[in-house]
Amino acid sequence: MIPDISILTQVKREEVTFQAACGIVSSTHKGLVKEGNLILRDVLCCPKVTRKMISGPMLDLSGHRFTFNDKKCCIVHKDGLELRGVGKLDRATRTYF
């Protein structure tokens, strides 16, 4: 989930409303996002969200696995050889960036 449509490629209109930790959230579009070596499909653009968020189940379905250890979140492709991304824990917000 991202707040800015300019980050998406292969953009399609997609209106979805769902419950999130911050309340009711609605998307306007979906598309592909590439962050370094990490490629995510079907990413929702939700303009009212203030930060990018990655869904654990969506990572799992796309063949990735993720681990949380030593205040870091690591995302690894299913082949286990290529590190796709690392997030560090922000203690103030209790989220990984």
Short mmCIF file of C-alpha atoms in Angstrom, two decimals:
data_model
loop_
_atom_site.label_atom_id
_atom_site.label_comp_id
_atom_site.label_asym_id
_atom_site.label_seq_id
_atom_site.Cartn_x
_atom_site.Cartn_y
_atom_site.Cartn_z
CA MET A 1 0.00 0.00 0.00
CA ILE A 2 1.42 3.38 -0.99
CA PRO A 3 0.13 6.97 -0.72
CA ASP A 4 1.56 8.31 -4.01
CA ILE A 5 0.35 7.07 -7.42
CA SER A 6 3.52 8.34 -9.11
CA ILE A 7 5.43 5.40 -7.55
CA LEU A 8 3.27 2.89 -9.48
CA THR A 9 3.87 1.54 -12.97
CA GLN A 10 1.34 -0.49 -15.00
CA VAL A 11 -1.40 1.49 -13.24
CA LYS A 12 -5.03 0.33 -13.27
CA ARG A 13 -8.07 1.83 -11.55
CA GLU A 14 -8.91 -0.24 -8.47
CA GLU A 15 -11.30 0.94 -5.78
CA VAL A 16 -11.14 -1.20 -2.65
CA THR A 17 -12.24 -0.26 0.87
CA PHE A 18 -10.94 -2.19 3.86
CA GLN A 19 -10.24 -1.99 7.57
CA ALA A 20 -6.63 -1.19 8.51
CA ALA A 21 -4.96 -0.49 11.85
CA CYS A 22 -5.43 3.25 11.24
CA GLY A 23 -9.15 2.91 10.37
CA ILE A 24 -11.10 2.54 7.13
CA VAL A 25 -8.84 2.90 4.07
CA SER A 26 -9.79 3.17 0.39
CA SER A 27 -7.64 2.64 -2.67
CA THR A 28 -7.95 4.46 -5.98
CA HIS A 29 -5.51 2.49 -8.16
CA LYS A 30 -3.21 -0.51 -8.20
CA GLY A 31 -0.01 -1.29 -10.03
CA LEU A 32 3.57 -2.49 -9.85
CA VAL A 33 6.26 -1.09 -7.54
CA LYS A 34 9.99 -1.66 -7.85
CA GLU A 35 12.14 -0.76 -4.84
CA GLY A 36 15.74 -1.78 -5.52
CA ASN A 37 15.68 -5.52 -6.22
CA LEU A 38 12.20 -5.94 -4.74
CA ILE A 39 9.34 -6.06 -7.27
CA LEU A 40 5.78 -6.04 -5.91
CA ARG A 41 2.65 -6.51 -8.01
CA ASP A 42 -0.95 -5.49 -7.26
CA VAL A 43 0.17 -2.71 -4.91
CA LEU A 44 -2.75 -0.49 -3.88
CA CYS A 45 -2.55 3.30 -3.96
CA CYS A 46 -4.34 4.68 -0.91
CA PRO A 47 -3.92 8.49 -0.90
CA LYS A 48 -4.90 8.88 2.77
CA VAL A 49 -2.12 6.57 4.01
CA THR A 50 1.01 8.40 5.15
CA ARG A 51 3.60 5.63 4.68
CA LYS A 52 4.32 2.73 2.36
CA MET A 53 3.19 -0.59 3.84
CA ILE A 54 3.91 -4.14 2.70
CA SER A 55 1.50 -7.01 3.32
CA GLY A 56 3.09 -10.15 4.75
CA PRO A 57 0.55 -12.46 3.08
CA MET A 58 1.11 -10.75 -0.30
CA LEU A 59 4.88 -11.27 0.03
CA ASP A 60 4.25 -14.92 0.84
CA LEU A 61 1.95 -15.39 -2.17
CA SER A 62 4.54 -13.79 -4.48
CA GLY A 63 7.22 -16.28 -3.44
CA HIS A 64 9.08 -14.25 -0.84
CA ARG A 65 9.75 -15.02 2.79
CA PHE A 66 10.52 -12.55 5.52
CA THR A 67 12.16 -12.70 8.89
CA PHE A 68 12.24 -10.36 11.86
CA ASN A 69 15.43 -10.49 13.89
CA ASP A 70 17.85 -8.11 15.63
CA LYS A 71 15.57 -5.08 14.97
CA LYS A 72 15.60 -5.78 11.22
CA CYS A 73 13.10 -7.18 8.74
CA CYS A 74 14.67 -9.10 5.84
CA ILE A 75 12.82 -10.04 2.66
CA VAL A 76 14.27 -12.98 0.70
CA HIS A 77 13.14 -14.51 -2.61
CA LYS A 78 11.91 -18.11 -2.43
CA ASP A 79 15.21 -19.42 -3.85
CA GLY A 80 16.81 -18.17 -0.62
CA LEU A 81 19.84 -16.77 -2.38
CA GLU A 82 18.94 -13.16 -3.08
CA LEU A 83 18.27 -10.56 -0.40
CA ARG A 84 15.45 -8.33 -1.69
CA GLY A 85 15.19 -5.73 1.04
CA VAL A 86 15.86 -4.89 4.64
CA GLY A 87 13.83 -2.67 6.96
CA LYS A 88 15.03 -1.33 10.29
CA LEU A 89 12.82 -1.01 13.34
CA ASP A 90 11.60 2.47 14.31
CA ARG A 91 10.88 2.13 18.02
CA ALA A 92 8.72 5.28 18.12
CA THR A 93 6.18 4.01 15.56
CA ARG A 94 6.88 0.28 16.03
CA THR A 95 7.18 -0.20 12.29
CA TYR A 96 10.01 -1.22 9.96
CA PHE A 97 11.42 1.21 7.38
#
